[in-house]
Coordinates of C-alpha atoms and ligand atoms in Angstrom, one line a residue:
M977 CA 0.0 0.0 0.0
P978 CA 1.5 3.4 -1.0
A979 CA 2.4 5.6 1.9
G980 CA 0.0 8.5 1.6
P981 CA -1.4 11.0 4.0
F982 CA -4.1 8.6 5.0
L983 CA -1.7 5.9 5.9
R984 CA 0.5 8.3 7.8
A985 CA -2.5 9.5 9.7
V986 CA -3.5 6.0 10.5
V987 CA -0.1 5.0 11.7
A988 CA 0.2 8.1 13.8
T989 CA -3.2 7.4 15.3
L990 CA -2.4 3.8 16.0
L991 CA 0.8 4.8 17.7
A992 CA -0.9 7.3 19.8
F993 CA -3.7 4.9 20.8
P994 CA -3.0 1.3 21.7
L995 CA -5.3 -1.0 19.7
V996 CA -7.3 -2.2 22.6
A997 CA -8.2 1.2 23.8
L998 CA -10.1 3.1 21.1
P999 CA -10.0 6.7 22.0
L1000 CA -13.3 7.9 23.2
A1001 CA -14.7 10.7 21.2
A1002 CA -15.0 14.1 22.8
P1003 CA -17.7 14.4 25.5
A1004 CA -21.1 13.8 23.9
Q1005 CA -22.8 16.9 22.5
S1006 CA -26.2 17.2 24.0
T1007 CA -29.2 15.6 22.4
T1008 CA -32.7 16.5 23.3
L1009 CA -35.8 14.3 23.2
L1010 CA -38.9 15.5 21.4
V1011 CA -42.1 13.7 22.5
D1012 CA -44.9 12.8 20.1
V1013 CA -42.7 13.0 17.0
D1014 CA -44.9 10.5 15.3
H1015 CA -47.7 13.1 15.3
R1016 CA -45.5 15.9 13.9
A1017 CA -45.1 16.7 10.2
T1018 CA -41.6 15.3 9.5
T1019 CA -39.4 14.7 6.5
S1020 CA -38.6 11.0 6.5
L1021 CA -35.0 10.1 5.9
N1022 CA -35.8 6.4 5.8
G1023 CA -34.7 4.5 2.8
D1024 CA -31.3 3.6 1.3
W1025 CA -28.2 4.9 3.0
H1026 CA -24.7 4.3 1.7
A1027 CA -22.9 2.1 4.1
I1028 CA -19.2 1.5 4.8
I1029 CA -18.0 -1.1 7.2
D1030 CA -15.1 0.3 9.3
Q1031 CA -14.1 -2.6 11.4
Y1032 CA -11.1 -0.9 12.9
S1033 CA -13.0 2.4 13.6
I1034 CA -10.4 4.3 11.5
G1035 CA -12.8 7.1 10.7
L1036 CA -13.6 7.7 14.3
R1037 CA -10.0 7.6 15.6
K1038 CA -9.7 11.3 15.0
N1039 CA -13.2 12.0 16.2
G1040 CA -14.4 11.7 12.7
F1041 CA -11.8 14.2 11.4
Y1042 CA -10.5 12.1 8.6
M1043 CA -13.7 10.9 7.1
N1044 CA -15.4 14.2 7.9
T1045 CA -13.0 16.4 6.0
K1046 CA -13.2 14.1 3.0
F1047 CA -17.0 14.2 2.9
D1048 CA -16.7 17.1 0.5
P1049 CA -18.2 15.7 -2.7
A1050 CA -15.7 17.7 -4.7
N1051 CA -12.9 15.5 -3.3
T1052 CA -12.2 12.1 -4.6
P1053 CA -11.5 10.1 -1.5
Q1054 CA -8.6 7.7 -1.7
D1055 CA -9.7 4.9 0.7
Y1056 CA -13.4 5.0 0.6
N1057 CA -16.2 6.6 -1.4
F1058 CA -19.7 6.9 -0.1
A1059 CA -21.1 7.7 -3.6
T1060 CA -20.1 4.3 -4.9
A1061 CA -20.7 2.3 -1.6
S1062 CA -23.6 -0.1 -1.6
T1063 CA -26.6 0.7 0.5
L1064 CA -28.4 -0.5 3.6
K1065 CA -32.1 0.0 4.4
V1066 CA -33.0 2.3 7.2
P1067 CA -34.8 1.5 9.4
G1068 CA -33.3 -2.0 9.8
D1069 CA -30.6 -3.8 11.6
W1070 CA -27.5 -4.4 9.4
N1071 CA -27.1 -8.0 10.5
M1072 CA -30.0 -9.3 8.4
Q1073 CA -29.2 -7.3 5.3
R1074 CA -25.9 -8.7 4.2
P1075 CA -24.3 -12.1 5.0
E1076 CA -21.0 -10.4 5.9
L1077 CA -22.8 -8.4 8.6
Y1078 CA -24.6 -11.3 10.3
Y1079 CA -22.1 -11.5 13.2
Y1080 CA -20.7 -8.0 12.8
E1081 CA -19.9 -6.0 15.9
G1082 CA -18.2 -2.8 15.2
L1083 CA -18.5 0.6 13.5
L1084 CA -20.4 1.2 10.3
W1085 CA -20.8 4.5 8.5
Y1086 CA -24.1 5.5 7.0
Q1087 CA -24.4 8.4 4.6
R1088 CA -27.2 9.9 2.5
D1089 CA -28.0 13.1 0.6
F1090 CA -31.2 15.0 1.1
E1091 CA -32.9 18.2 0.0
Y1092 CA -33.9 20.8 2.5
H1093 CA -35.4 24.2 2.2
A1094 CA -35.3 26.2 5.3
Q1095 CA -38.2 28.0 6.8
P1096 CA -37.4 31.2 8.7
N1097 CA -37.7 31.1 12.5
H1098 CA -37.7 27.4 12.8
R1099 CA -35.4 24.9 14.4
V1100 CA -34.7 21.6 12.7
F1101 CA -33.9 18.3 14.5
L1102 CA -32.5 15.1 13.2
H1103 CA -34.7 12.5 14.9
I1104 CA -33.3 9.0 15.3
G1105 CA -35.8 6.5 16.6
A1106 CA -33.0 4.2 17.9
A1107 CA -29.5 3.3 16.8
N1108 CA -27.7 0.4 18.5
Y1109 CA -25.5 1.1 20.4
R1110 CA -23.4 4.4 20.1
S1111 CA -24.0 7.0 17.4
Y1112 CA -22.0 9.9 16.1
V1113 CA -23.7 12.4 13.8
W1114 CA -22.5 14.9 11.2
V1115 CA -24.5 17.1 8.8
N1116 CA -22.6 18.7 5.9
T1117 CA -19.2 17.9 7.7
K1118 CA -20.4 19.6 10.9
K1119 CA -20.3 17.3 14.0
I1120 CA -23.7 17.5 15.5
C1121 CA -24.1 15.1 18.4
E1122 CA -23.4 11.8 19.9
H1123 CA -25.7 9.3 21.7
E1124 CA -25.2 6.2 23.7
G1125 CA -28.0 3.6 24.2
G1126 CA -29.5 1.3 21.6
F1127 CA -33.2 1.4 22.2
T1128 CA -34.3 5.0 22.9
P1129 CA -34.8 7.9 20.5
F1130 CA -32.8 11.1 20.4
D1131 CA -33.0 14.4 18.5
C1132 CA -30.0 16.4 17.4
D1133 CA -30.3 20.1 16.6
V1134 CA -29.1 20.5 13.0
T1135 CA -30.5 24.0 12.4
D1136 CA -27.1 25.7 12.0
A1137 CA -25.6 22.9 9.9
L1138 CA -28.2 22.8 7.2
K1139 CA -28.0 24.6 3.9
D1140 CA -30.8 25.6 1.5
G1141 CA -30.9 22.9 -1.1
S1142 CA -28.7 19.8 -1.2
N1143 CA -27.4 18.4 2.1
F1144 CA -25.9 15.2 3.5
A1145 CA -25.9 13.4 6.8
V1146 CA -23.3 11.0 8.0
I1147 CA -24.0 8.7 11.0
A1148 CA -21.5 6.3 12.4
V1149 CA -23.1 3.6 14.4
D1150 CA -21.1 1.3 16.6
N1151 CA -22.6 -1.8 18.2
T1152 CA -19.4 -3.0 20.0
R1153 CA -20.5 -4.4 23.3
L1154 CA -19.1 -2.6 26.3
A1155 CA -18.3 -3.9 29.7
A1156 CA -19.4 -0.6 31.0
G1157 CA -22.5 -0.4 28.8
V1158 CA -26.2 -0.8 29.4
P1159 CA -26.6 -3.6 28.6
T1160 CA -23.2 -5.0 29.3
L1161 CA -21.3 -7.8 27.5
Q1162 CA -23.7 -10.7 28.0
T1163 CA -27.2 -10.7 26.8
D1164 CA -29.5 -13.5 25.7
W1165 CA -30.5 -11.7 22.5
W1166 CA -28.8 -10.8 19.2
N1167 CA -26.8 -7.6 19.2
Y1168 CA -28.5 -6.2 16.1
G1169 CA -26.6 -3.1 15.0
G1170 CA -27.4 0.0 13.0
L1171 CA -30.1 2.5 12.5
T1172 CA -32.8 0.2 13.6
R1173 CA -35.7 2.6 13.7
D1174 CA -37.1 5.6 11.8
V1175 CA -34.8 8.6 10.9
S1176 CA -36.4 11.9 10.1
L1177 CA -36.0 15.7 10.1
V1178 CA -38.4 17.5 12.4
E1179 CA -39.1 21.1 12.0
V1180 CA -40.3 23.1 15.0
P1181 CA -40.8 26.8 15.8
K1182 CA -38.0 28.6 17.6
Q1183 CA -39.8 27.9 20.9
Y1184 CA -41.3 24.5 20.8
I1185 CA -43.2 22.0 22.9
D1186 CA -40.5 19.3 23.6
D1187 CA -42.4 17.5 26.4
Y1188 CA -45.8 17.1 28.0
D1189 CA -47.4 14.8 30.4
L1190 CA -51.2 14.5 30.6
H1191 CA -52.8 11.9 32.8
L1192 CA -55.9 11.2 34.9
S1193 CA -55.7 12.2 38.6
R1194 CA -55.6 9.2 40.8
T1195 CA -57.9 10.9 43.3
D1196 CA -60.3 12.6 41.0
H1197 CA -61.5 10.7 37.8
S1198 CA -62.9 13.9 36.4
L1199 CA -59.6 15.7 36.4
I1200 CA -56.8 15.5 33.9
E1201 CA -53.6 16.9 35.2
G1202 CA -49.9 17.2 34.2
S1203 CA -47.8 19.8 32.5
V1204 CA -46.6 21.1 29.1
H1205 CA -43.0 22.3 28.6
V1206 CA -42.0 24.9 26.0
E1207 CA -38.3 24.7 25.2
G1208 CA -36.6 28.1 24.6
A1209 CA -39.4 30.1 26.2
T1210 CA -37.8 33.2 27.7
Q1211 CA -41.1 34.7 28.9
S1212 CA -44.4 33.5 30.0
R1213 CA -46.4 31.8 27.2
T1214 CA -50.0 30.8 26.9
I1215 CA -50.7 27.1 26.7
I1216 CA -54.0 25.8 25.6
V1217 CA -55.0 22.1 25.9
T1218 CA -58.3 20.9 24.5
I1219 CA -60.1 17.6 24.2
P1220 CA -62.8 18.5 21.6
E1221 CA -64.9 15.3 22.1
L1222 CA -65.3 16.2 25.8
R1223 CA -65.7 19.9 25.1
A1224 CA -62.8 20.4 27.6
R1225 CA -60.4 23.3 27.4
V1226 CA -57.9 24.8 29.6
E1227 CA -55.7 27.9 29.1
T1228 CA -52.7 28.5 31.3
K1229 CA -49.2 30.1 31.4
T1230 CA -45.7 28.8 31.4
D1231 CA -43.4 29.6 34.4
E1232 CA -39.8 30.8 34.2
Q1233 CA -38.7 27.3 33.3
G1234 CA -41.1 27.2 30.3
R1235 CA -43.4 24.7 32.1
A1236 CA -47.2 25.1 32.3
A1237 CA -49.1 23.1 35.0
I1238 CA -52.3 21.6 33.5
S1239 CA -55.5 21.0 35.4
L1240 CA -58.4 20.2 33.1
P1241 CA -61.8 19.2 34.5
V1242 CA -63.6 16.7 32.3
K1243 CA -67.2 15.3 32.3
S1244 CA -68.4 11.9 31.1
L1245 CA -64.9 10.5 30.5
T1246 CA -64.7 6.9 29.2
L1247 CA -61.8 5.5 31.2
W1248 CA -59.2 3.6 29.2
S1249 CA -59.1 -0.2 29.9
P1250 CA -58.4 -3.4 28.1
E1251 CA -62.2 -3.7 27.5
T1252 CA -62.6 -0.1 26.4
P1253 CA -59.3 1.2 25.0
K1254 CA -60.8 4.6 24.4
L1255 CA -58.3 7.2 23.1
Y1256 CA -59.2 10.9 23.0
H1257 CA -57.9 13.3 20.4
V1258 CA -56.0 16.0 22.4
E1259 CA -54.8 19.3 21.0
I1260 CA -51.9 21.1 22.7
T1261 CA -51.1 24.6 21.6
D1262 CA -48.5 27.2 22.5
A1263 CA -50.5 30.3 21.8
G1264 CA -47.5 32.7 22.2
T1265 CA -46.8 35.5 24.6
A1266 CA -50.0 37.6 24.5
P1267 CA -51.8 38.1 27.8
N1268 CA -54.8 36.0 28.7
C1269 CA -57.9 37.3 26.9
P1270 CA -60.2 39.0 29.3
P1271 CA -63.8 37.7 29.1
G1272 CA -66.0 39.5 26.6
Q1273 CA -63.1 41.1 24.7
H1274 CA -61.9 40.5 21.2
C1275 CA -58.5 38.9 21.3
D1276 CA -56.6 38.3 18.1
T1277 CA -53.3 39.7 19.5
R1278 CA -51.6 36.5 20.1
Q1279 CA -50.2 35.9 16.6
P1280 CA -48.0 34.4 15.5
L1281 CA -49.0 31.2 17.2
G1282 CA -46.3 28.9 18.5
D1283 CA -46.0 25.2 18.4
H1284 CA -49.1 22.9 18.0
L1285 CA -49.3 19.2 18.7
T1286 CA -52.0 16.6 18.6
D1287 CA -52.1 13.2 20.3
E1288 CA -54.5 10.3 20.9
I1289 CA -54.4 9.7 24.7
G1290 CA -56.2 7.3 26.9
F1291 CA -57.0 8.2 30.5
R1292 CA -56.9 5.7 33.4
T1293 CA -55.3 5.3 36.7
I1294 CA -53.0 2.5 37.9
E1295 CA -52.0 1.9 41.5
T1296 CA -51.5 -0.8 44.1
R1297 CA -53.4 -1.5 47.3
G1298 CA -51.7 -4.1 49.5
T1299 CA -51.1 -7.0 47.2
Q1300 CA -53.5 -5.8 44.5
I1301 CA -53.0 -3.9 41.3
L1302 CA -55.9 -1.5 40.7
L1303 CA -56.7 -0.3 37.2
N1304 CA -59.2 2.6 37.5
G1305 CA -59.6 1.7 41.1
K1306 CA -60.6 -2.0 40.5
P1307 CA -58.4 -5.1 41.0
I1308 CA -57.0 -6.6 37.8
F1309 CA -55.1 -9.7 37.0
L1310 CA -52.5 -9.3 34.2
R1311 CA -52.9 -12.2 31.7
G1312 CA -49.7 -11.7 29.8
I1313 CA -46.8 -13.0 27.8
S1314 CA -43.2 -11.7 27.4
L1315 CA -41.9 -10.7 24.0
H1316 CA -38.7 -9.6 22.4
A1317 CA -38.7 -7.0 19.6
E1318 CA -37.8 -9.8 17.1
A1319 CA -39.5 -9.5 13.7
P1320 CA -41.7 -12.5 12.9
I1321 CA -41.0 -14.4 9.7
R1322 CA -38.4 -12.1 8.2
G1323 CA -36.2 -12.0 11.3
G1324 CA -34.1 -9.2 12.7
R1325 CA -35.1 -6.2 14.9
A1326 CA -38.9 -5.4 14.7
Y1327 CA -39.7 -1.9 13.5
S1328 CA -42.7 -1.9 11.2
E1329 CA -46.5 -1.7 11.6
K1330 CA -46.6 -5.2 10.2
D1331 CA -44.2 -6.6 12.8
V1332 CA -46.3 -5.0 15.6
D1333 CA -49.6 -6.2 14.1
T1334 CA -48.3 -9.7 13.9
L1335 CA -46.8 -9.8 17.4
L1336 CA -49.7 -8.1 19.1
G1337 CA -52.3 -10.0 17.0
W1338 CA -50.9 -13.2 18.4
T1339 CA -51.0 -11.8 21.9
K1340 CA -54.6 -10.9 21.5
E1341 CA -55.4 -14.3 20.1
L1342 CA -53.7 -15.8 23.2
G1343 CA -56.3 -14.0 25.3
C1344 CA -53.8 -11.5 26.9
N1345 CA -54.7 -8.2 28.4
Y1346 CA -51.0 -7.5 29.1
V1347 CA -47.5 -7.8 27.6
R1348 CA -44.1 -7.7 29.1
L1349 CA -41.9 -5.9 26.5
T1350 CA -38.4 -7.2 27.2
H1351 CA -35.6 -6.3 27.8
Y1352 CA -35.3 -2.8 26.4
P1353 CA -37.8 -0.2 25.1
H1354 CA -39.5 -1.4 21.9
D1355 CA -40.4 0.7 18.9
E1356 CA -42.9 3.4 19.7
R1357 CA -45.3 1.7 17.2
M1358 CA -45.6 -1.1 19.8
T1359 CA -46.8 1.1 22.6
R1360 CA -49.1 3.1 20.2
A1361 CA -50.6 -0.2 19.1
A1362 CA -51.0 -1.4 22.7
D1363 CA -52.9 1.8 23.4
R1364 CA -55.3 1.1 20.6
L1365 CA -55.7 -2.6 21.3
G1366 CA -56.1 -2.3 25.1
L1367 CA -53.0 -4.2 26.1
L1368 CA -51.3 -3.2 29.3
V1369 CA -47.6 -2.9 29.0
W1370 CA -44.5 -3.5 31.1
S1371 CA -41.7 -1.5 29.6
E1372 CA -38.0 -2.1 30.5
V1373 CA -34.5 -0.7 30.3
P1374 CA -31.6 -3.0 29.6
D1375 CA -30.2 -3.2 33.1
Y1376 CA -29.8 -6.8 32.4
W1377 CA -27.7 -9.4 34.3
A1378 CA -24.2 -8.4 35.2
I1379 CA -24.3 -4.6 34.8
Q1380 CA -21.2 -2.9 36.3
F1381 CA -23.0 -1.6 39.3
D1382 CA -19.8 -0.6 41.0
N1383 CA -18.5 1.5 38.0
P1384 CA -19.5 5.1 38.4
V1385 CA -19.6 5.7 34.6
V1386 CA -22.5 3.3 34.2
L1387 CA -25.3 4.7 36.4
P1388 CA -25.6 7.9 34.3
K1389 CA -26.2 5.6 31.3
S1390 CA -29.0 3.8 33.0
K1391 CA -30.5 7.0 34.2
Q1392 CA -30.4 8.4 30.7
Q1393 CA -32.1 5.4 29.1
L1394 CA -34.7 5.3 31.8
T1395 CA -35.5 9.0 31.4
E1396 CA -35.7 8.7 27.6
M1397 CA -38.0 5.7 27.9
I1398 CA -40.3 7.4 30.3
R1399 CA -40.4 10.7 28.3
R1400 CA -41.3 8.9 25.1
D1401 CA -44.1 6.8 26.5
R1402 CA -45.6 8.5 29.5
N1403 CA -48.6 9.7 27.6
K1404 CA -49.5 6.1 26.6
A1405 CA -52.3 4.7 28.7
S1406 CA -51.2 1.1 27.9
V1407 CA -47.9 1.5 29.8
I1408 CA -48.5 0.8 33.5
L1409 CA -45.1 -0.6 34.7
W1410 CA -41.6 0.8 34.3
S1411 CA -39.1 -2.0 34.8
I1412 CA -35.7 -1.0 35.9
A1413 CA -33.9 -4.3 35.7
N1414 CA -33.9 -8.0 34.9
E1415 CA -32.2 -10.7 37.0
T1416 CA -29.5 -8.9 38.8
T1417 CA -27.6 -10.5 41.6
N1418 CA -28.4 -9.2 45.1
T1419 CA -25.4 -7.2 46.3
E1420 CA -25.4 -4.0 48.3
V1421 CA -24.0 -1.9 45.5
R1422 CA -26.6 -3.3 43.0
T1423 CA -29.4 -2.5 45.4
K1424 CA -28.2 1.0 45.9
Y1425 CA -27.8 1.5 42.2
L1426 CA -31.2 0.2 41.3
T1427 CA -32.9 1.9 44.2
T1428 CA -31.6 5.2 42.7
L1429 CA -33.2 4.2 39.4
A1430 CA -36.5 3.3 41.0
D1431 CA -36.6 6.6 42.8
L1432 CA -35.8 8.4 39.5
A1433 CA -38.7 6.6 37.8
H1434 CA -41.1 7.6 40.6
Q1435 CA -39.8 11.1 40.5
I1436 CA -40.2 11.5 36.7
D1437 CA -43.5 9.7 36.6
P1438 CA -45.3 9.4 39.9
T1439 CA -48.4 8.0 38.1
R1440 CA -47.1 4.6 37.2
L1441 CA -45.8 1.5 39.0
V1442 CA -42.1 0.6 39.2
T1443 CA -41.0 -3.0 38.9
A1444 CA -38.1 -5.3 38.1
A1445 CA -37.7 -9.0 37.3
L1446 CA -36.0 -10.4 40.4
L1447 CA -34.0 -13.6 40.9
V1448 CA -35.6 -15.9 43.4
R1449 CA -33.8 -18.0 46.1
T1450 CA -34.4 -21.7 46.3
E1451 CA -34.2 -23.7 49.6
K1452 CA -35.0 -27.3 50.3
N1453 CA -38.3 -27.8 52.0
P1454 CA -37.8 -30.3 54.9
A1455 CA -41.3 -31.6 54.2
G1456 CA -40.3 -32.4 50.6
G1457 CA -39.8 -30.4 47.4
S1458 CA -38.5 -26.9 47.6
F1459 CA -39.2 -23.4 48.7
K1460 CA -39.0 -20.4 46.3
I1461 CA -38.2 -17.4 48.4
V1462 CA -38.7 -13.8 47.3
D1463 CA -36.7 -11.7 49.7
D1464 CA -34.4 -9.6 47.4
P1465 CA -34.1 -6.3 49.3
L1466 CA -34.6 -4.5 46.0
G1467 CA -38.2 -5.3 46.5
N1468 CA -38.4 -2.5 49.0
A1469 CA -37.9 0.0 46.3
L1470 CA -40.5 -1.5 43.9
D1471 CA -44.3 -1.2 43.7
V1472 CA -44.7 -4.6 42.0
L1473 CA -42.3 -7.5 42.2
G1474 CA -41.5 -9.4 39.0
T1475 CA -40.1 -12.9 39.7
N1476 CA -38.4 -15.1 37.1
E1477 CA -38.2 -18.9 37.6
Y1478 CA -37.4 -21.8 35.4
I1479 CA -38.7 -24.7 37.4
G1480 CA -39.0 -27.7 35.1
W1481 CA -36.4 -26.4 32.7
Y1482 CA -33.1 -25.2 34.2
E1483 CA -34.0 -27.0 37.4
Q1484 CA -36.0 -30.1 38.2
G1485 CA -38.4 -31.8 35.8
L1486 CA -42.0 -31.7 34.7
T1487 CA -43.4 -32.1 38.2
G1488 CA -41.1 -29.6 39.8
P1489 CA -43.8 -27.0 40.0
D1490 CA -46.1 -29.5 41.9
N1491 CA -43.4 -29.7 44.7
T1492 CA -42.7 -26.0 45.0
T1493 CA -44.0 -23.7 47.8
W1494 CA -43.6 -19.9 47.4
Q1495 CA -42.6 -17.6 50.3
I1496 CA -43.0 -13.9 49.5
H1497 CA -41.5 -11.6 52.0
F1498 CA -43.3 -8.5 50.8
Q1499 CA -46.9 -7.4 51.0
K1500 CA -46.8 -6.3 47.4
P1501 CA -48.3 -7.6 44.1
V1502 CA -46.3 -10.3 42.3
I1503 CA -46.0 -10.9 38.6
M1504 CA -44.5 -14.2 37.5
S1505 CA -42.4 -12.3 34.9
E1506 CA -40.7 -15.4 33.3
W1507 CA -40.9 -19.1 33.2
G1508 CA -41.0 -21.6 30.3
A1509 CA -39.3 -24.4 28.4
E1510 CA -37.7 -24.8 25.1
T1511 CA -38.6 -26.7 21.9
P1512 CA -38.4 -26.3 18.2
A1513 CA -41.8 -26.2 16.6
G1514 CA -42.8 -29.6 15.2
R1515 CA -40.5 -31.6 17.4
H1516 CA -42.6 -34.3 19.1
A1517 CA -42.2 -37.0 21.8
P1518 CA -42.2 -40.5 20.4
P1519 CA -45.7 -41.9 20.4
G1520 CA -46.7 -43.4 23.8
V1521 CA -43.7 -41.9 25.6
N1522 CA -45.0 -40.1 28.7
P1523 CA -43.8 -38.1 30.4
P1524 CA -42.4 -36.7 27.2
P1525 CA -38.7 -35.8 27.0
K1526 CA -37.4 -32.3 27.1
W1527 CA -37.0 -30.4 23.8
T1528 CA -40.5 -31.6 22.6
E1529 CA -43.7 -29.7 22.1
E1530 CA -45.4 -32.1 24.5
Y1531 CA -42.9 -31.4 27.3
Q1532 CA -43.3 -27.6 26.9
A1533 CA -47.1 -28.0 26.9
Q1534 CA -47.2 -30.2 29.9
L1535 CA -44.9 -27.9 31.8
Y1536 CA -47.3 -25.1 31.1
Q1537 CA -50.0 -27.2 32.7
H1538 CA -48.0 -27.9 35.8
Q1539 CA -46.9 -24.3 36.1
I1540 CA -50.4 -23.0 35.9
V1541 CA -51.5 -25.2 38.8
M1542 CA -48.6 -23.9 40.9
L1543 CA -49.2 -20.3 39.9
N1544 CA -52.9 -20.5 41.0
K1545 CA -51.7 -21.4 44.5
I1546 CA -49.7 -18.2 45.0
P1547 CA -52.2 -15.9 46.8
Q1548 CA -50.6 -12.6 45.9
L1549 CA -50.0 -13.4 42.3
R1550 CA -51.4 -10.6 40.2
G1551 CA -49.9 -11.3 36.8
N1552 CA -48.1 -13.7 34.5
S1553 CA -45.9 -13.3 31.5
P1554 CA -44.2 -16.7 30.6
W1555 CA -41.1 -16.7 28.5
L1556 CA -42.2 -16.1 25.7
L1557 CA -44.4 -15.4 22.7
M1558 CA -42.0 -16.1 19.8
D1559 CA -38.6 -17.7 19.4
F1560 CA -35.8 -15.1 19.1
R1561 CA -32.2 -15.0 17.8
S1562 CA -29.5 -15.3 20.4
P1563 CA -25.8 -16.0 20.4
H1564 CA -26.2 -18.0 23.6
R1565 CA -28.3 -20.7 21.8
V1566 CA -25.9 -22.7 19.7
N1567 CA -27.2 -26.3 20.1
P1568 CA -27.3 -27.6 16.5
G1569 CA -30.6 -28.9 15.3
L1570 CA -32.4 -27.7 18.3
Q1571 CA -31.5 -24.1 18.6
D1572 CA -29.3 -22.9 15.7
N1573 CA -28.9 -19.4 17.2
F1574 CA -32.5 -19.2 18.4
N1575 CA -33.8 -19.3 21.9
R1576 CA -36.7 -21.7 21.3
K1577 CA -38.9 -21.0 24.4
G1578 CA -41.5 -19.3 22.2
L1579 CA -45.1 -20.4 22.1
I1580 CA -44.7 -19.6 18.4
S1581 CA -41.7 -20.3 16.2
D1582 CA -39.9 -17.4 14.4
K1583 CA -41.6 -18.5 11.3
G1584 CA -45.1 -18.2 12.8
V1585 CA -45.8 -21.9 13.7
K1586 CA -47.8 -22.3 16.9
K1587 CA -46.6 -24.9 19.4
Q1588 CA -48.9 -26.9 21.6
A1589 CA -48.2 -24.8 24.7
F1590 CA -49.8 -21.8 22.9
Y1591 CA -53.1 -23.5 23.2
V1592 CA -52.6 -24.5 26.9
L1593 CA -52.0 -20.9 27.9
Q1594 CA -54.8 -19.7 25.6
K1595 CA -57.2 -22.0 27.3
A1596 CA -56.1 -20.8 30.7
Y1597 CA -56.6 -17.2 29.7
Q1598 CA -59.8 -17.6 27.8
T1599 CA -61.5 -19.7 30.5
N1600 CA -60.1 -17.5 33.3
S1601 CA -58.6 -20.6 35.0
L1602 CA -55.4 -18.6 35.7
G1603 CA -55.7 -15.6 38.0
K1604 CA -58.9 -16.6 39.6
A1605 CA -57.9 -14.4 42.5
E1606 CA -58.9 -11.4 40.5
Ligands
LIG2921 C1 -33.9 -15.4 31.7 C2 -33.6 -14.1 31.0 C3 -34.0 -14.1 29.6 C4 -33.5 -15.4 28.9 C5 -34.2 -16.6 29.6 C6 -33.8 -17.9 29.1 O1 -34.0 -15.5 32.8 O2 -34.3 -13.1 31.7 O3 -33.5 -13.0 29.0 O4 -33.7 -15.4 27.6 O5 -34.0 -16.5 31.0 O6 -34.3 -18.4 28.1 O7 -33.0 -18.5 29.7

């Protein structure tokens, strides 16, 4: 290879930075988070993006300097060329789009051109629905922002970088697993990389509504309360919230922080519930800086109007009383199933309406009123659809397994993802549970860390319940069988206890559940958040062999029967979400012929074939033979 400036730059960089320690880019430029982006008029940047695999992160070593300066289309780059690079579809993980990317973990550069014609007095954001795991964004060679976290949206202010006419964006996405990441190195799911969700340009006025929270008062079911925030508001602005169908309207003012408290009395409200998933059309208007209009006077002085948003919102309350979960003040049992954001049939990360329709269609067919969306926030289409379909939702951040709880750089990452998840979805009636973790080992430092997260979730959103999927202790029962003991001190910080168990799969056999007694050391509602068994669809026990062997549909189905009997004996059980709706891709599952890179604990195969256990759970849900305590 001829020694040119590029090579010299690379050699110099490599000498400066040992191979193992890729230099971290400069501290992340701030990103914001616009809520309700799917109701704004946006310019979609979905479609074909040029893509360059950069396995050694060369372009990033100088904080994007090298590639960035050569993005000028007048230059003919020596070592890469976006114009001639082949393309990848956005949204979409890269792993499923090209064979050479199936196992790829590293950096990949995306580039696309777009037209933009500026409107005066507006700000423009580049909205990225999710990019796994770290992203670095440039527009027209200007470095715009960075973001860490693979499952939450972010918005980068590109106003000053845009030109009238032809523009281009470059986004480097890196899905290298990080020990100090959230999640950390080990996960039982595929590390799908790339721009996995929608990308768009969002144009907003100079002062814009970046956030709002409208919910029903727990104590007064004829009062909607919350707040609206106007970013960039330097003086008090008039905010109007209306629900035309209810003829409800409130007009109020922002404070010095740009926040307006909302208190909106409503009459004859139909409460949102799985049986009546009623959504109301809501209008939120920033009416500018003019004073309130005195009654009886003509007021057209408040032009120009500021930002305007619409949303479809359901109103309901969720709370606990002792060991009960109350929806709209009434006890409810959560008949659920867990699911990953794995796309049915085509495979890869789920992102489309079709993916959501298929997954939630199966969930409804199963007789569920509830879904546990594991182990990270899913696409916003999922929670929108859950709102429409009347499915209650558990939504989770990827504080999964062995997070580095003792590493001070990690907690801010968890907090950020939790905040982003809550902001995006707190106007969705379907979401009732924020889950802060899954199966974390009980240590003092872990409990402190996750208690901080639970407190943060309560602080940002005092209207919902906070949960986590806990590990459960096992002890021998002197009278025979075993005890399952729920006494993880993290339970003190939670409203609802999720508990995972694999009796009959990782421990004991089919009759394991018959010999298990549960001891729960908290007077709080419990959801059996995971349990299950694995089998490829269509793999059957030999005729007449009973009990059936593991890895057969018969074993899985019979285990479901035993588990359901056990679950019904747990007095404070208030919900159930077995593991899981559909088989999903995972690097942990390498058993040839049985798994072939798929965790096969689904009730349905990744190709859409239902296993026998599907019908066992369906029967329990449809006949109400599970959760009788309701
Ligand atoms: C668990 C994890 C889940 C795994 C599952 C399994 O406990 O929470 O992510 O996929 O077990 O199949 O082992």
